[in-house]
PDB file of C-alpha atoms in Angstrom:
ATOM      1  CA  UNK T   1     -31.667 169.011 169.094  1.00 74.00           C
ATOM      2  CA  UNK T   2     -29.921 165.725 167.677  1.00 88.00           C
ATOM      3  CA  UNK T   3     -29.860 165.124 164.190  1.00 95.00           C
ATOM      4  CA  UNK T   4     -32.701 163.127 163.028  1.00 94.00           C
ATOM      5  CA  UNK T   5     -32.070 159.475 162.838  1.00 95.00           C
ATOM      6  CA  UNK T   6     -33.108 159.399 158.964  1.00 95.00           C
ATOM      7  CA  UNK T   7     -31.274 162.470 157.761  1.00 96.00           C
ATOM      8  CA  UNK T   8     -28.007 161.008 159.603  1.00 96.00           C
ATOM      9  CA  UNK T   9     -28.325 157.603 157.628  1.00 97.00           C
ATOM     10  CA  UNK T  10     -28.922 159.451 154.477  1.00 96.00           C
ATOM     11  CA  UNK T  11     -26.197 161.411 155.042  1.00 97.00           C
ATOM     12  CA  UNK T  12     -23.576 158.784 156.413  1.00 97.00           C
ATOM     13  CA  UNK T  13     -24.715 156.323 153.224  1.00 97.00           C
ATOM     14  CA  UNK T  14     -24.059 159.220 150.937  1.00 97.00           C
ATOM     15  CA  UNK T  15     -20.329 159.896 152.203  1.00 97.00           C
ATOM     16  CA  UNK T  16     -19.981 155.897 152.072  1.00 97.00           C
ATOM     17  CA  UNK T  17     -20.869 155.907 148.555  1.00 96.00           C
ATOM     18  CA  UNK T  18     -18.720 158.619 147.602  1.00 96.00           C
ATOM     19  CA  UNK T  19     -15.522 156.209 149.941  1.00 96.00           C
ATOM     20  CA  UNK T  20     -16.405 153.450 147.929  1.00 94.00           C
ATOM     21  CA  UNK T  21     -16.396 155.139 144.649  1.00 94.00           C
ATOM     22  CA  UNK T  22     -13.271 157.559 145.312  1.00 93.00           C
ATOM     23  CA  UNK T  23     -11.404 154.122 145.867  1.00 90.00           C
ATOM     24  CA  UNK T  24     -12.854 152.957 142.186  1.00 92.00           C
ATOM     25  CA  UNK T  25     -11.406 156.173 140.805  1.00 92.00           C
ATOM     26  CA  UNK T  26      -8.064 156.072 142.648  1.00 90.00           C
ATOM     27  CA  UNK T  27      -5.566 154.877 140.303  1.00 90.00           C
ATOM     28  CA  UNK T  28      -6.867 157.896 138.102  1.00 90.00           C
ATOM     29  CA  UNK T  29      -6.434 160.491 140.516  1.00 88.00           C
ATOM     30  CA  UNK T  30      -3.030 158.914 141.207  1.00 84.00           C
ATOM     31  CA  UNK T  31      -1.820 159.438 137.570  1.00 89.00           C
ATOM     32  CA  UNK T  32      -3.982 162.738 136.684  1.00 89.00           C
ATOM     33  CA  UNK T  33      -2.596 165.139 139.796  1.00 85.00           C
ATOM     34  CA  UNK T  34       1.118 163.610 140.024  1.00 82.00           C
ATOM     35  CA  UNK T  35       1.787 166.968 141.490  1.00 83.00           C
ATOM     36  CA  UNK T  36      -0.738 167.354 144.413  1.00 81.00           C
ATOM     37  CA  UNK T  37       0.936 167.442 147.775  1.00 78.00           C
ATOM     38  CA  UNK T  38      -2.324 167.379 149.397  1.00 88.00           C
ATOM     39  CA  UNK T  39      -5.062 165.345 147.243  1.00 91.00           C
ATOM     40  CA  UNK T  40      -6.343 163.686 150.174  1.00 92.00           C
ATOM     41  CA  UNK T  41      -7.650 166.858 151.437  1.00 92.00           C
ATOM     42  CA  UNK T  42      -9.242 167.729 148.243  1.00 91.00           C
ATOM     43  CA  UNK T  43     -10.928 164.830 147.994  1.00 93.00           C
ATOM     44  CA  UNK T  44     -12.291 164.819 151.262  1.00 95.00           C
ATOM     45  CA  UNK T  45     -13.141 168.646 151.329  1.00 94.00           C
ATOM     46  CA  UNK T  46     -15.711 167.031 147.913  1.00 94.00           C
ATOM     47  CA  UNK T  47     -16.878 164.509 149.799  1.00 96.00           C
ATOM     48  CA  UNK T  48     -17.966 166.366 152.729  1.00 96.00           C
ATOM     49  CA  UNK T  49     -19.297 168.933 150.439  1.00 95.00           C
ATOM     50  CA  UNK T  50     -21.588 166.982 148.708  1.00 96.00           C
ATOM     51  CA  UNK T  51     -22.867 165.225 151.896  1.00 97.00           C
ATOM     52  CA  UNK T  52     -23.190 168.966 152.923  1.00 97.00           C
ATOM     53  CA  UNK T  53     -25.107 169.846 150.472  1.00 96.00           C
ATOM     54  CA  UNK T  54     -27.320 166.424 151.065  1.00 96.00           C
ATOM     55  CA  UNK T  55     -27.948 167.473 154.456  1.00 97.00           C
ATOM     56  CA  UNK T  56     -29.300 170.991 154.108  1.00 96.00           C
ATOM     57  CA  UNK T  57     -31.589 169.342 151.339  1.00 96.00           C
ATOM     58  CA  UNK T  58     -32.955 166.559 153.948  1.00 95.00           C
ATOM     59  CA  UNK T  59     -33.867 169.232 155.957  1.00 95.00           C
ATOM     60  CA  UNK T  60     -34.984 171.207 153.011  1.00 94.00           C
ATOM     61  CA  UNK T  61     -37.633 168.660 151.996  1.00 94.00           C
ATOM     62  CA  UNK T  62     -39.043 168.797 155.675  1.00 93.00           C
ATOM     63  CA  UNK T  63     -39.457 172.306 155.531  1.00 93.00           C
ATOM     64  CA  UNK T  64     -37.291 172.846 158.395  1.00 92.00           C
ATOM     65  CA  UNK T  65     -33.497 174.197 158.624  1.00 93.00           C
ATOM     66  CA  UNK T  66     -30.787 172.778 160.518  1.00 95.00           C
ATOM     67  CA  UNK T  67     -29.498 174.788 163.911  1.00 94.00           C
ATOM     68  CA  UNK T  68     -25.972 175.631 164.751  1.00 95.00           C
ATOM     69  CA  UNK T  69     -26.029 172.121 166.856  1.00 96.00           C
ATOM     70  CA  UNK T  70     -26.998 170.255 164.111  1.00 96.00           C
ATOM     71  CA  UNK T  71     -24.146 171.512 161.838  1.00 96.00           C
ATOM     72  CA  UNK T  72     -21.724 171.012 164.898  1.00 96.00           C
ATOM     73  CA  UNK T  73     -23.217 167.172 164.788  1.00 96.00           C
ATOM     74  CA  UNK T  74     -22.811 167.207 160.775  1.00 97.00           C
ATOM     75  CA  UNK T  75     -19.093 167.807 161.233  1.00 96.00           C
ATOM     76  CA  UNK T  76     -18.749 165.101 163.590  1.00 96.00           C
ATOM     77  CA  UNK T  77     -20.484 162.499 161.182  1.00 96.00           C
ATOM     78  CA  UNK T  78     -18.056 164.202 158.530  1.00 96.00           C
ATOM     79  CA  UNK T  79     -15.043 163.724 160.694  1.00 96.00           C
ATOM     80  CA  UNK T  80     -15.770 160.435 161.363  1.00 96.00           C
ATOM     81  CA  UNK T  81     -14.620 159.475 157.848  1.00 96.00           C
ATOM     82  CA  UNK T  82     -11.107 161.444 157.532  1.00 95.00           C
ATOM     83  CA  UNK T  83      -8.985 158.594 158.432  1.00 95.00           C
ATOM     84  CA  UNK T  84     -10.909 156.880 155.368  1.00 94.00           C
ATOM     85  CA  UNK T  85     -10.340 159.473 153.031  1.00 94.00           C
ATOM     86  CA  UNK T  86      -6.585 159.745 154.027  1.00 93.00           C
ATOM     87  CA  UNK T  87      -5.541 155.962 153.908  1.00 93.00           C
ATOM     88  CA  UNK T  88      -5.887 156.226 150.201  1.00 90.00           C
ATOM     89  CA  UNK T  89      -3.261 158.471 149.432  1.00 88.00           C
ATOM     90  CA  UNK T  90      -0.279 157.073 152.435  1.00 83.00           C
TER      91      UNK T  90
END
């Protein structure tokens, strides 16, 4: 079973919110892990995570829990937003 329409556009304006304000933070994360051959990943890994964790808890409030298609969709939305993520730091 698809994703419900509502949980995907609470999910997909949750990662979009988190885009726009890992851009706002950017010159920060620049200067505060110099070091970081990877930040791109890390930042992505907390973006997905908290969408993650904004998807079980749509579900959650509908008394329901998501199926192993569901989760196969979530990473799809999820991986639809990489090439976001990873623009900021090339």
């Amino acid at each position: 079973m698809p994703i419900p329409d509502e949980i995907t556009e609470f999910v997909e304006k949750h990662i979009k919110l988190m885009i726009s304000q890992t851009e706002t933070y950017l010159p920060f994360i620049k200067v505060a892990f110099p070091y970081s051959k990877n930040v791109a990943d890390g930042v992505y890994n907390l973006i997905i995570g908290s969408a993650l964790s904004i998807f079980i808890n749509q579900y959650t409030m509908r008394m329901k829990y998501p199926t192993a298609e569901e989760f196969s969709d979530f990473g799809k939305i999820a991986l639809k937003y990489r090439d976001q993520v990873d623009q900021f730091f090339t």
